[in-house]
Amino acid sequence: MVLEATMICIDNSEWMRNGDYSPSRLQAQADAVNLICGAKTQSNPENTVGILTMAGKGVRVLATPTSDLGKILHCMHGLEIGGESNLAAGIQVAQLALKHRQNKNQQQRIIVFVGSPIKYDKKALETIGKKLKKNSVALDIVDFGEADDGKPEKLEALLAAVNNNDRSHIVHVPPGPNALSDVLISTPVFTGDGEGGSGFAAVAAAAAAAGGDFDFGVDPNLDPELALALRVSMEEERARQEAAAKRAAEEAARQEKGEAPQSSSQDAIVNASEKVADPMDEDDALLKQALAMSMDVAGSDSSHGDAEMSEANMEDQELALALQMSMQDSTNGSQSDIGRVLGDQSFMTSILSSLPGVDPNDPQVKDLLASLPDQSESQDKKNEEEPPKEDK
Amino acid sequence: MACLHDHNCEDHDCSSSWSLYKHIDLSKVSALNEAVSGSVKSVFRAWEQRLDSSGEHLASNEGDPELLVYVPFTTDVKIKSISVVGGADGTSPSKMRVFINRDGIDFSDAQSMQPVQEWDLVENLHGVLEYQTRYSKFQSVASITLHFPESFGGDTTQIHYIGFKGEATQLKRDVVATIVYELTPNPSDHKTRAESGGGLSHVE
């Protein structure tokens, strides 16, 4: 909860067009800046943050230190890329802006993003660092982007010159799959001078790190509805696959030659539904469908449907599953997979009971469940439409 | 303890006249370019302990003898004279410039502004020298900023003691300080009796 005035120096030089940090280096910086501003103002509401850009036509102060987050976010829009970043001038202007802060009780801090090559030599940077130290200004350096020879050493020298009492830090962020802001969240840039971290930073870090602990990357505490929906759809999918596999085995046992195209189409369907988990099966499925088509002398609609389905699967798996369902309804005489799944009363009961707001003991629900197993085909289709709506 | 002044000290007690250190708001004392953060507070002591250099002292950063010391008082004071005990081997400050009732001065301000008064100092290792002020200008001092631009050739500047002689007026200067309003409630600032006594609500 240190009372602090911070100036953030953004690098908007030509080097920031590069996309090695998604979506582009400049955008990654903007996201990081937004998070930093939020963290600072949350850790102490009287903290102020200001922004300046170091490249473009020259060093330009976009916002003087203010606690108004909206103004800062507004400044981050319409940032233009161009020119070369002037690190020394940027830091000096930041120091000047901090000197004229309204609340002299605030500690001074500069956060500088260095993404382009540094044209100053080590000595000049050390002089700047000493001047900052003399005026009791802390400096956080975010080293990312271009990694030419000497850049890390120069920045380390600058940090050593500034550092007083470990109030200044440096973070090297290599390009990679993690977003710049995610990497920064766990560093002292966010968490402050090792005081134990502000609440914002701690929560954000926990969420980012713990996303992988939960089954679906979603914390049930944070978003229970999403977690529930994901769980339900996974269970449905699993049951559907099992039913399809069971049915394929049955049909293979019952019907040999005549049904061979059917069963292979079932295989294709099973493979198609497994595609959600395993993209490698796509090739196998396509191969099987091709075989099915060539073997299918009768030229039933199912093979054509399979071909259509396979194309759809490559593009949109959900659409493909829907196509499957409609295909099965039209081609298969017996109960479709969905009908079977939905006809399984115990499974339906468990699904419905896990849904919020649906009480399995409700008489209407009970009637519906009872009506499922003994239905004719037309009723099948009708009821299939209703439960999917309920489930969704 | 024997007083090295050239007058007869039995008439008055020297230490009481140097007692302005009691009116210094120590928590708000700060210095720029000090090597160890917070060491500036150790130089304000009683007169008798002015030569007690075993404790901490104020030292500037290596290679840079400039020092800036900001001293706020709890009441308005009148300062008659100032005494500075420096370090040995050329680490004593050679010049002193003071500014009155201004806070937030940094080095560029100090170098460009006209001080209220400035002195050329001499090495004063035993604390016997005092530097008199133009008393009319030091009548109601709420805070004083001392700027030591150079030393006697040493790499750093060391200060062991700073003493102020004068009187306290018991008046608080009317200053509109920076008023900071609470934008969001901070529960740790509002400890209620219930919390310490084990109330029903629990605030993190």
Coordinates of C-alpha atoms in Angstrom, one line a residue:
Chain A
M1 CA 0.0 0.0 0.0
V2 CA 2.8 2.4 -0.8
L3 CA 1.7 5.8 -1.9
E4 CA 3.2 6.2 -5.3
A5 CA 3.1 8.3 -8.4
T6 CA 4.1 6.2 -11.5
M7 CA 5.0 7.3 -15.0
I8 CA 4.8 4.6 -17.6
C9 CA 7.1 5.0 -20.7
I10 CA 5.7 3.2 -23.7
D11 CA 7.8 2.2 -26.7
N12 CA 5.8 3.0 -29.9
S13 CA 8.7 2.8 -32.3
E14 CA 8.7 0.9 -35.7
W15 CA 9.9 -2.2 -34.0
M16 CA 6.6 -2.6 -32.3
R17 CA 4.8 -3.7 -35.4
N18 CA 6.4 -7.1 -34.9
G19 CA 3.9 -9.9 -34.0
D20 CA 6.2 -12.1 -31.9
Y21 CA 4.1 -11.0 -28.9
S22 CA 0.5 -11.5 -29.8
P23 CA -1.3 -9.7 -31.3
S24 CA 1.5 -7.2 -31.9
R25 CA 4.2 -5.8 -29.6
L26 CA 2.4 -2.5 -29.2
Q27 CA -0.9 -4.2 -28.3
A28 CA 0.8 -6.4 -25.8
Q29 CA 2.3 -3.3 -24.2
A30 CA -1.1 -1.7 -24.1
D31 CA -2.6 -4.7 -22.3
A32 CA 0.2 -4.7 -19.8
V33 CA -0.2 -1.0 -19.2
N34 CA -3.9 -1.3 -18.6
L35 CA -3.3 -4.1 -16.1
I36 CA -0.5 -2.1 -14.3
C37 CA -2.7 1.0 -14.0
G38 CA -5.5 -1.2 -12.5
A39 CA -3.1 -2.8 -10.1
K40 CA -1.6 0.5 -8.9
T41 CA -4.9 2.3 -8.3
Q42 CA -6.3 -0.8 -6.6
S43 CA -3.4 -1.2 -4.2
N44 CA -3.8 2.4 -3.0
P45 CA -6.6 4.6 -4.3
E46 CA -4.5 7.7 -4.0
N47 CA -1.8 6.4 -6.3
T48 CA -1.5 8.2 -9.6
V49 CA -0.3 6.9 -12.9
G50 CA 0.8 8.8 -16.0
I51 CA 1.7 7.7 -19.6
L52 CA 4.2 9.0 -22.1
T53 CA 5.4 7.6 -25.4
M54 CA 9.0 7.6 -26.3
A55 CA 9.0 7.3 -30.1
G56 CA 7.0 9.0 -32.8
K57 CA 7.8 12.6 -33.4
G58 CA 9.4 12.8 -30.0
V59 CA 8.7 12.1 -26.4
R60 CA 5.1 13.0 -25.7
V61 CA 3.2 12.9 -22.4
L62 CA -0.2 11.5 -23.0
A63 CA -1.4 11.7 -19.4
T64 CA 0.1 13.4 -16.4
P65 CA -0.1 11.4 -13.2
T66 CA -3.7 10.9 -12.4
S67 CA -5.8 8.5 -10.5
D68 CA -8.5 8.5 -13.2
L69 CA -8.3 5.1 -14.8
G70 CA -10.7 6.1 -17.6
K71 CA -8.5 8.8 -18.8
I72 CA -5.5 6.5 -19.0
L73 CA -7.4 3.8 -20.9
H74 CA -8.6 6.5 -23.3
C75 CA -5.0 7.6 -23.9
M76 CA -4.1 4.0 -24.8
H77 CA -6.4 4.1 -27.8
G78 CA -5.1 5.6 -31.0
L79 CA -1.4 5.0 -30.2
E80 CA 0.5 5.3 -33.4
I81 CA 3.6 3.4 -34.3
G82 CA 6.6 5.2 -35.8
G83 CA 10.0 6.6 -35.3
E84 CA 12.7 5.6 -33.0
S85 CA 12.5 5.3 -29.2
N86 CA 14.5 7.9 -27.3
L87 CA 15.1 6.2 -24.0
A88 CA 17.1 8.9 -22.3
A89 CA 14.8 11.7 -23.1
G90 CA 11.8 9.5 -22.2
I91 CA 13.2 8.9 -18.7
Q92 CA 14.1 12.5 -18.2
V93 CA 10.7 13.7 -19.2
A94 CA 9.1 11.1 -16.9
Q95 CA 11.3 12.4 -14.1
L96 CA 10.1 15.9 -14.8
A97 CA 6.5 14.9 -14.9
L98 CA 6.9 13.2 -11.5
K99 CA 8.6 16.2 -10.0
H100 CA 5.5 18.2 -10.7
R101 CA 3.1 15.8 -9.1
Q102 CA 0.4 17.3 -7.0
N103 CA 0.9 15.2 -3.9
K104 CA 4.5 15.5 -2.8
N105 CA 4.1 12.7 -0.3
Q106 CA 4.0 10.1 -3.1
Q107 CA 7.0 8.1 -3.9
Q108 CA 8.3 8.4 -7.5
R109 CA 8.4 5.5 -9.8
I110 CA 9.1 5.1 -13.6
I111 CA 8.1 2.0 -15.5
V112 CA 9.8 1.8 -18.9
F113 CA 9.1 -0.7 -21.7
V114 CA 12.2 -1.2 -23.8
G115 CA 11.4 -3.1 -27.0
S116 CA 13.7 -1.6 -29.5
P117 CA 17.5 -1.4 -29.7
I118 CA 19.2 1.1 -27.4
K119 CA 21.4 3.6 -29.1
Y120 CA 22.8 5.0 -25.9
D121 CA 26.0 3.6 -24.4
K122 CA 26.3 2.1 -21.0
K123 CA 27.9 5.3 -19.5
A124 CA 25.1 7.5 -20.5
L125 CA 22.6 5.1 -19.1
E126 CA 24.5 4.9 -15.8
T127 CA 24.5 8.7 -15.5
I128 CA 20.8 8.7 -16.0
G129 CA 20.5 6.0 -13.4
K130 CA 22.6 7.9 -10.9
K131 CA 20.5 11.0 -11.3
L132 CA 17.3 9.0 -10.7
K133 CA 18.8 7.4 -7.6
K134 CA 19.9 10.8 -6.3
N135 CA 16.4 12.1 -6.6
S136 CA 15.0 9.0 -5.0
V137 CA 13.1 7.8 -8.1
A138 CA 12.6 4.0 -8.5
L139 CA 12.8 2.5 -11.9
D140 CA 11.2 -0.7 -13.3
I141 CA 12.5 -1.9 -16.7
V142 CA 10.6 -4.3 -18.9
D143 CA 13.0 -5.7 -21.4
F144 CA 11.2 -7.4 -24.4
G145 CA 11.2 -7.3 -28.1
E146 CA 14.5 -6.8 -29.9
A147 CA 17.3 -8.6 -28.2
D148 CA 20.4 -7.2 -29.9
D149 CA 23.8 -7.6 -28.4
G150 CA 24.5 -5.6 -25.4
K151 CA 20.9 -4.6 -24.6
P152 CA 20.5 -6.8 -21.5
E153 CA 23.8 -5.7 -20.2
K154 CA 23.0 -2.0 -20.7
L155 CA 19.7 -2.4 -19.0
E156 CA 21.3 -4.3 -16.1
A157 CA 23.9 -1.5 -15.7
L158 CA 21.1 1.1 -15.7
L159 CA 19.3 -0.9 -13.0
A160 CA 22.4 -1.2 -10.9
A161 CA 22.9 2.5 -11.1
V162 CA 19.3 3.3 -10.1
N163 CA 18.7 0.6 -7.5
N164 CA 18.3 1.8 -4.0
N165 CA 17.1 -0.6 -1.4
D166 CA 15.8 -3.0 -4.0
R167 CA 13.0 -0.6 -5.0
S168 CA 13.9 -1.0 -8.7
H169 CA 13.5 -4.1 -10.8
I170 CA 14.1 -5.4 -14.3
V171 CA 12.1 -8.1 -16.1
H172 CA 13.3 -9.8 -19.3
V173 CA 10.3 -11.2 -21.3
P174 CA 11.3 -13.5 -24.2
P175 CA 8.8 -13.9 -27.0
G176 CA 6.6 -16.9 -26.5
P177 CA 3.1 -18.2 -26.2
N178 CA 2.4 -16.3 -22.9
A179 CA 1.1 -12.8 -23.2
L180 CA 3.4 -10.0 -22.0
S181 CA 0.8 -9.1 -19.3
D182 CA 0.6 -12.6 -18.0
V183 CA 4.4 -12.8 -17.6
L184 CA 4.4 -9.4 -15.8
I185 CA 1.7 -10.3 -13.4
S186 CA 3.9 -12.5 -11.2
T187 CA 6.8 -10.0 -11.2
P188 CA 7.6 -7.2 -8.7
V189 CA 6.4 -4.8 -11.4
F190 CA 2.9 -5.7 -10.4
T191 CA 3.3 -6.9 -6.9
G192 CA 5.2 -3.9 -5.6
D193 CA 8.4 -3.9 -3.7
G194 CA 8.0 -7.3 -2.2
E195 CA 5.5 -6.2 0.4
G196 CA 3.5 -9.3 -0.2
G197 CA 1.6 -8.2 -3.2
S198 CA -1.5 -6.2 -3.7
G199 CA -4.7 -8.1 -3.7
F200 CA -5.2 -7.5 -7.4
A201 CA -2.0 -9.0 -8.4
A202 CA -2.4 -11.9 -6.2
V203 CA -5.8 -12.7 -7.5
A204 CA -4.8 -12.3 -11.1
A205 CA -1.7 -14.5 -10.6
A206 CA -3.8 -17.1 -8.9
A207 CA -6.3 -17.1 -11.6
A208 CA -3.7 -17.4 -14.4
A209 CA -1.8 -20.1 -12.6
A210 CA -4.7 -22.1 -11.4
G211 CA -6.6 -22.1 -14.6
G212 CA -4.9 -25.4 -15.5
D213 CA -5.9 -27.0 -12.2
F214 CA -9.5 -27.2 -12.9
D215 CA -10.9 -29.6 -15.4
F216 CA -12.0 -27.1 -18.0
G217 CA -9.7 -24.2 -17.2
V218 CA -12.6 -22.4 -15.5
D219 CA -12.8 -21.9 -11.8
P220 CA -16.2 -23.1 -10.6
N221 CA -16.0 -20.5 -7.9
L222 CA -15.6 -17.7 -10.4
D223 CA -18.0 -18.8 -13.1
P224 CA -20.2 -21.7 -11.9
E225 CA -22.6 -21.6 -14.9
L226 CA -19.8 -21.8 -17.4
A227 CA -18.2 -24.7 -15.5
L228 CA -21.5 -26.5 -15.2
A229 CA -22.3 -26.1 -18.9
L230 CA -18.9 -27.4 -19.9
R231 CA -19.2 -30.4 -17.6
V232 CA -22.7 -31.2 -18.9
S233 CA -21.7 -31.1 -22.5
M234 CA -18.7 -33.3 -21.8
E235 CA -20.8 -35.9 -20.2
E236 CA -23.3 -35.8 -23.0
E237 CA -20.6 -36.2 -25.5
R238 CA -19.1 -39.1 -23.7
A239 CA -22.5 -40.8 -23.4
R240 CA -23.2 -40.2 -27.0
Q241 CA -19.9 -41.7 -28.0
E242 CA -20.5 -44.7 -25.8
A243 CA -23.9 -45.2 -27.2
A244 CA -22.6 -44.9 -30.7
A245 CA -19.9 -47.3 -30.1
K246 CA -22.3 -49.8 -28.5
R247 CA -24.7 -49.4 -31.4
A248 CA -21.9 -49.9 -33.9
A249 CA -20.8 -53.1 -32.2
E250 CA -24.4 -54.3 -32.2
E251 CA -25.0 -53.6 -35.8
A252 CA -21.8 -55.2 -36.8
A253 CA -22.8 -58.3 -35.0
R254 CA -26.3 -58.3 -36.3
Q255 CA -25.9 -57.3 -39.9
E256 CA -23.0 -58.3 -42.0
K257 CA -22.7 -57.4 -45.6
G258 CA -25.7 -55.3 -46.2
E259 CA -25.1 -53.2 -43.2
A260 CA -21.4 -53.0 -43.7
P261 CA -21.7 -49.5 -45.3
Q262 CA -24.0 -48.5 -42.4
S263 CA -21.6 -49.7 -39.8
S264 CA -18.7 -48.1 -41.5
S265 CA -20.7 -45.0 -41.6
Q266 CA -21.3 -45.5 -37.9
D267 CA -17.6 -45.8 -37.5
A268 CA -17.2 -42.6 -39.4
I269 CA -19.8 -41.0 -37.1
V270 CA -18.0 -42.3 -34.1
N271 CA -14.7 -41.1 -35.4
A272 CA -16.2 -37.8 -36.3
S273 CA -17.5 -37.4 -32.8
E274 CA -14.1 -38.3 -31.4
K275 CA -12.5 -35.7 -33.5
V276 CA -13.4 -33.2 -30.8
A277 CA -10.7 -34.9 -28.7
D278 CA -8.3 -36.3 -31.3
P279 CA -7.6 -34.4 -34.5
M280 CA -5.4 -37.3 -35.7
D281 CA -8.5 -39.4 -36.3
E282 CA -9.6 -37.0 -39.0
D283 CA -7.5 -38.7 -41.6
D284 CA -8.7 -42.2 -40.6
A285 CA -12.3 -41.0 -40.6
L286 CA -12.0 -39.6 -44.1
L287 CA -10.3 -42.7 -45.3
K288 CA -13.1 -44.8 -43.8
Q289 CA -15.7 -42.6 -45.3
A290 CA -14.0 -42.9 -48.7
L291 CA -14.1 -46.7 -48.3
A292 CA -17.7 -46.5 -47.3
M293 CA -18.6 -44.5 -50.3
S294 CA -16.8 -46.8 -52.7
M295 CA -18.2 -49.9 -51.0
D296 CA -21.7 -48.6 -50.9
V297 CA -23.2 -49.9 -54.1
A298 CA -26.8 -49.1 -53.1
G299 CA -25.9 -45.4 -53.1
S300 CA -28.0 -44.8 -50.0
D301 CA -28.3 -41.3 -48.7
S302 CA -26.2 -42.1 -45.8
S303 CA -22.9 -42.1 -47.8
H304 CA -23.7 -38.8 -49.4
G305 CA -24.6 -37.6 -46.0
D306 CA -21.2 -38.9 -44.8
A307 CA -19.4 -37.0 -47.4
E308 CA -21.2 -33.9 -46.6
M309 CA -20.7 -34.5 -42.9
S310 CA -17.0 -35.0 -43.4
E311 CA -16.6 -31.6 -45.0
A312 CA -18.6 -30.0 -42.3
N313 CA -16.5 -31.7 -39.7
M314 CA -13.4 -30.2 -41.0
E315 CA -14.9 -26.8 -40.6
D316 CA -17.3 -26.9 -37.7
Q317 CA -17.5 -29.9 -35.5
E318 CA -20.6 -28.7 -33.8
L319 CA -22.4 -28.2 -37.0
A320 CA -21.3 -31.7 -38.0
L321 CA -22.8 -33.2 -34.9
A322 CA -26.0 -31.5 -35.6
L323 CA -25.9 -32.8 -39.2
Q324 CA -25.2 -36.3 -37.8
M325 CA -28.3 -36.1 -35.7
S326 CA -30.5 -35.0 -38.5
M327 CA -28.9 -37.5 -40.8
Q328 CA -29.6 -40.3 -38.4
D329 CA -33.1 -39.3 -38.0
S330 CA -33.8 -39.4 -41.7
T331 CA -31.9 -42.5 -42.6
N332 CA -32.1 -44.9 -39.7
G333 CA -35.3 -46.7 -39.0
S334 CA -34.4 -47.6 -35.5
Q335 CA -33.8 -45.3 -32.6
S336 CA -31.1 -42.8 -33.3
D337 CA -28.2 -42.3 -31.0
I338 CA -29.7 -39.3 -29.5
G339 CA -32.9 -41.0 -29.0
R340 CA -31.1 -43.8 -27.2
V341 CA -29.2 -41.5 -25.0
L342 CA -32.2 -39.5 -24.2
G343 CA -34.2 -42.7 -23.8
D344 CA -31.9 -43.8 -21.1
Q345 CA -34.0 -42.6 -18.2
S346 CA -31.4 -42.9 -15.5
F347 CA -28.9 -40.8 -17.5
M348 CA -31.5 -38.2 -18.3
T349 CA -32.5 -38.0 -14.6
S350 CA -28.9 -37.4 -13.6
I351 CA -28.4 -34.8 -16.3
L352 CA -31.6 -33.0 -15.4
S353 CA -30.9 -33.1 -11.7
S354 CA -27.5 -31.5 -12.2
L355 CA -29.1 -28.6 -14.1
P356 CA -29.9 -25.6 -12.0
G357 CA -33.6 -24.9 -11.7
V358 CA -34.8 -28.3 -12.8
D359 CA -36.2 -30.5 -10.2
P360 CA -36.3 -34.2 -11.2
N361 CA -39.2 -34.8 -8.8
D362 CA -41.3 -32.3 -10.6
P363 CA -44.3 -34.1 -12.0
Q364 CA -43.9 -32.6 -15.5
V365 CA -40.3 -33.7 -15.7
K366 CA -41.3 -37.1 -14.5
D367 CA -43.9 -37.4 -17.2
L368 CA -41.4 -36.5 -19.8
L369 CA -38.9 -39.0 -18.6
A370 CA -41.5 -41.7 -18.4
S371 CA -42.6 -41.0 -21.9
L372 CA -39.2 -41.3 -23.4
P373 CA -38.6 -45.1 -23.6
D374 CA -41.9 -46.1 -25.1
Q375 CA -42.3 -43.8 -28.0
S376 CA -42.8 -44.3 -31.7
E377 CA -40.5 -42.7 -34.1
S378 CA -42.4 -39.5 -34.6
Q379 CA -42.6 -39.0 -30.9
D380 CA -38.9 -39.7 -30.8
K381 CA -38.1 -36.7 -33.0
K382 CA -40.5 -34.5 -31.1
N383 CA -39.0 -35.4 -27.8
E384 CA -35.5 -35.1 -29.1
E385 CA -36.2 -31.5 -30.0
E386 CA -37.5 -30.7 -26.5
P387 CA -34.7 -32.2 -24.3
P388 CA -31.9 -30.7 -26.5
K389 CA -33.6 -27.3 -25.9
E390 CA -33.7 -28.0 -22.2
D391 CA -30.1 -29.1 -22.1
K392 CA -28.9 -26.1 -24.0
Chain B
M1 CA 30.2 17.7 30.7
A2 CA 32.5 20.6 30.1
C3 CA 31.3 23.0 27.5
L4 CA 34.0 24.4 25.2
H5 CA 32.3 27.7 24.7
D6 CA 34.3 30.7 25.6
H7 CA 31.7 31.9 28.1
N8 CA 31.0 30.8 31.5
C9 CA 28.5 28.0 31.2
E10 CA 27.4 28.0 34.7
D11 CA 24.9 30.8 34.0
H12 CA 22.8 28.8 31.7
D13 CA 22.6 25.3 30.6
C14 CA 23.9 25.0 27.0
S15 CA 22.0 21.9 26.2
S16 CA 18.7 23.6 26.8
S17 CA 19.3 26.2 24.2
W18 CA 20.0 23.6 21.7
S19 CA 16.9 21.8 22.5
L20 CA 15.0 22.5 19.3
Y21 CA 15.7 18.9 18.3
K22 CA 12.7 18.0 20.5
H23 CA 10.4 19.9 18.2
I24 CA 11.5 18.1 15.0
D25 CA 8.9 15.9 13.4
L26 CA 11.3 13.0 13.0
S27 CA 9.0 10.8 11.1
K28 CA 8.8 13.3 8.3
V29 CA 12.5 14.0 8.1
S30 CA 13.9 13.0 4.7
A31 CA 17.1 13.4 2.8
L32 CA 18.0 13.1 -0.9
N33 CA 21.2 11.3 -2.0
E34 CA 21.7 9.5 1.3
A35 CA 23.5 6.2 1.0
V36 CA 21.4 4.5 3.6
S37 CA 17.7 5.3 3.5
G38 CA 16.5 6.7 6.8
S39 CA 19.9 7.4 8.2
V40 CA 19.2 11.1 8.2
K41 CA 17.1 10.8 11.4
S42 CA 20.1 9.8 13.4
V43 CA 21.8 13.2 13.2
F44 CA 19.2 15.0 15.3
R45 CA 20.2 14.4 18.9
A46 CA 20.7 16.1 22.1
W47 CA 23.6 18.5 22.4
E48 CA 25.5 16.3 24.8
Q49 CA 25.4 13.5 22.3
R50 CA 26.6 15.5 19.4
L51 CA 30.0 13.9 19.3
D52 CA 28.7 10.4 19.8
S53 CA 29.7 9.1 16.4
S54 CA 29.4 5.4 17.3
G55 CA 25.9 5.3 16.1
E56 CA 24.6 5.9 12.6
H57 CA 25.4 9.0 10.7
L58 CA 24.3 10.5 7.4
A59 CA 26.5 9.8 4.5
S60 CA 25.9 10.7 0.8
N61 CA 26.2 8.2 -2.0
E62 CA 29.7 7.3 -3.2
G63 CA 31.2 9.8 -5.6
D64 CA 28.5 12.4 -5.0
P65 CA 29.0 14.7 -2.0
E66 CA 25.7 16.6 -2.5
L67 CA 23.1 16.3 0.2
L68 CA 19.7 17.7 0.7
V69 CA 18.1 17.4 4.1
Y70 CA 14.4 18.3 4.8
V71 CA 13.4 19.0 8.4
P72 CA 9.9 19.7 9.4
F73 CA 9.0 20.9 12.9
T74 CA 6.0 20.2 15.0
T75 CA 5.5 23.8 15.9
D76 CA 6.8 27.0 14.4
V77 CA 10.3 27.8 15.7
K78 CA 12.7 30.7 15.7
I79 CA 16.2 29.6 14.8
K80 CA 19.1 31.6 16.1
S81 CA 21.9 29.4 14.9
I82 CA 22.8 26.1 13.4
S83 CA 25.6 23.7 14.2
V84 CA 26.9 21.0 11.9
V85 CA 29.4 18.3 12.8
G86 CA 30.9 16.7 9.7
G87 CA 33.1 13.7 9.1
A88 CA 36.9 13.5 9.0
D89 CA 39.2 13.3 6.1
G90 CA 37.5 15.9 4.0
T91 CA 34.1 14.5 4.2
S92 CA 32.7 17.5 6.0
P93 CA 30.4 19.7 4.0
S94 CA 32.0 23.0 3.0
K95 CA 28.9 25.0 2.2
M96 CA 25.4 25.1 3.5
R97 CA 22.4 26.7 1.9
V98 CA 19.0 26.8 3.6
F99 CA 15.4 27.2 2.4
I100 CA 12.5 27.9 4.7
N101 CA 9.0 26.6 4.6
R102 CA 9.2 24.8 1.3
D103 CA 8.8 21.1 0.9
G104 CA 9.4 18.9 -2.1
I105 CA 12.6 20.6 -3.1
D106 CA 14.9 18.4 -5.1
F107 CA 18.4 19.0 -6.3
S108 CA 17.6 20.9 -9.4
D109 CA 15.3 23.3 -7.4
A110 CA 18.0 23.7 -4.8
Q111 CA 20.7 24.5 -7.2
S112 CA 18.6 27.1 -9.1
M113 CA 16.8 28.8 -6.2
Q114 CA 18.1 31.6 -4.2
P115 CA 18.6 30.3 -0.6
V116 CA 17.3 32.3 2.4
Q117 CA 20.9 32.2 3.7
E118 CA 24.1 30.4 2.9
W119 CA 27.3 29.8 4.8
D120 CA 30.8 28.6 4.1
L121 CA 31.5 26.0 6.6
V122 CA 34.7 24.9 8.2
E123 CA 35.5 21.5 9.5
N124 CA 33.8 21.3 12.8
L125 CA 34.7 18.0 14.3
H126 CA 34.1 18.9 17.9
G127 CA 30.9 20.8 17.4
V128 CA 32.1 24.0 18.9
L129 CA 31.2 26.2 16.0
E130 CA 27.8 27.5 15.4
Y131 CA 26.6 29.5 12.4
Q132 CA 24.3 32.3 13.2
T133 CA 21.3 33.1 11.2
R134 CA 19.8 36.4 10.1
Y135 CA 17.3 36.1 12.8
S136 CA 14.6 38.3 11.2
K137 CA 14.3 35.8 8.4
F138 CA 14.0 32.8 10.7
Q139 CA 11.1 34.0 12.8
S140 CA 8.4 31.4 12.0
V141 CA 10.0 28.3 10.6
A142 CA 7.7 25.4 10.1
S143 CA 10.2 23.4 8.0
I144 CA 13.8 24.0 6.9
T145 CA 15.7 22.4 4.0
L146 CA 19.5 22.2 4.2
H147 CA 21.4 21.9 1.0
F148 CA 25.1 20.8 1.2
P149 CA 26.5 21.1 -2.3
E150 CA 30.1 20.1 -1.7
S151 CA 32.5 18.7 0.7
F152 CA 36.1 19.3 1.5
G153 CA 37.5 17.2 -1.3
G154 CA 36.2 13.9 0.0
D155 CA 34.3 11.4 -2.2
T156 CA 31.3 11.6 0.0
T157 CA 29.8 13.9 2.6
Q158 CA 29.3 12.7 6.1
I159 CA 27.3 14.5 8.7
H160 CA 27.2 13.3 12.3
Y161 CA 25.1 15.9 14.0
I162 CA 22.9 18.9 13.1
G163 CA 21.7 21.1 15.9
F164 CA 19.4 24.1 16.0
K165 CA 19.4 26.8 18.6
G166 CA 16.4 28.9 19.1
E167 CA 13.0 28.9 20.6
A168 CA 9.8 27.2 19.9
T169 CA 6.7 29.4 19.7
Q170 CA 4.2 26.7 20.4
L171 CA 2.2 27.9 17.4
K172 CA 1.2 25.7 14.5
R173 CA 1.7 27.3 11.1
D174 CA -1.6 27.5 9.2
V175 CA -0.9 25.4 6.2
V176 CA -3.5 23.8 4.0
A177 CA -1.7 20.5 3.7
T178 CA -2.5 18.1 1.0
I179 CA -5.9 16.8 1.9
V180 CA -6.4 13.3 0.8
Y181 CA -9.9 11.9 0.8
E182 CA -10.7 8.3 1.1
L183 CA -11.8 7.2 -2.4
T184 CA -12.6 3.6 -1.4
P185 CA -13.0 2.4 2.2
N186 CA -9.9 0.7 3.5
P187 CA -11.0 -1.6 6.3
S188 CA -7.6 -1.7 7.9
D189 CA -8.0 2.0 8.6
H190 CA -11.2 1.6 10.4
K191 CA -10.6 -0.9 13.1
T192 CA -13.7 -0.9 15.2
R193 CA -13.9 -2.0 18.8
A194 CA -15.9 -4.9 17.6
E195 CA -12.9 -6.3 15.7
S196 CA -10.6 -6.2 18.6
G197 CA -13.2 -7.6 21.0
G198 CA -14.3 -10.3 18.6
G199 CA -17.4 -8.9 16.9
L200 CA -19.9 -10.6 14.7
S201 CA -18.6 -9.3 11.4
H202 CA -15.2 -10.2 10.0
V203 CA -13.5 -7.8 7.8
E204 CA -10.5 -8.8 5.9

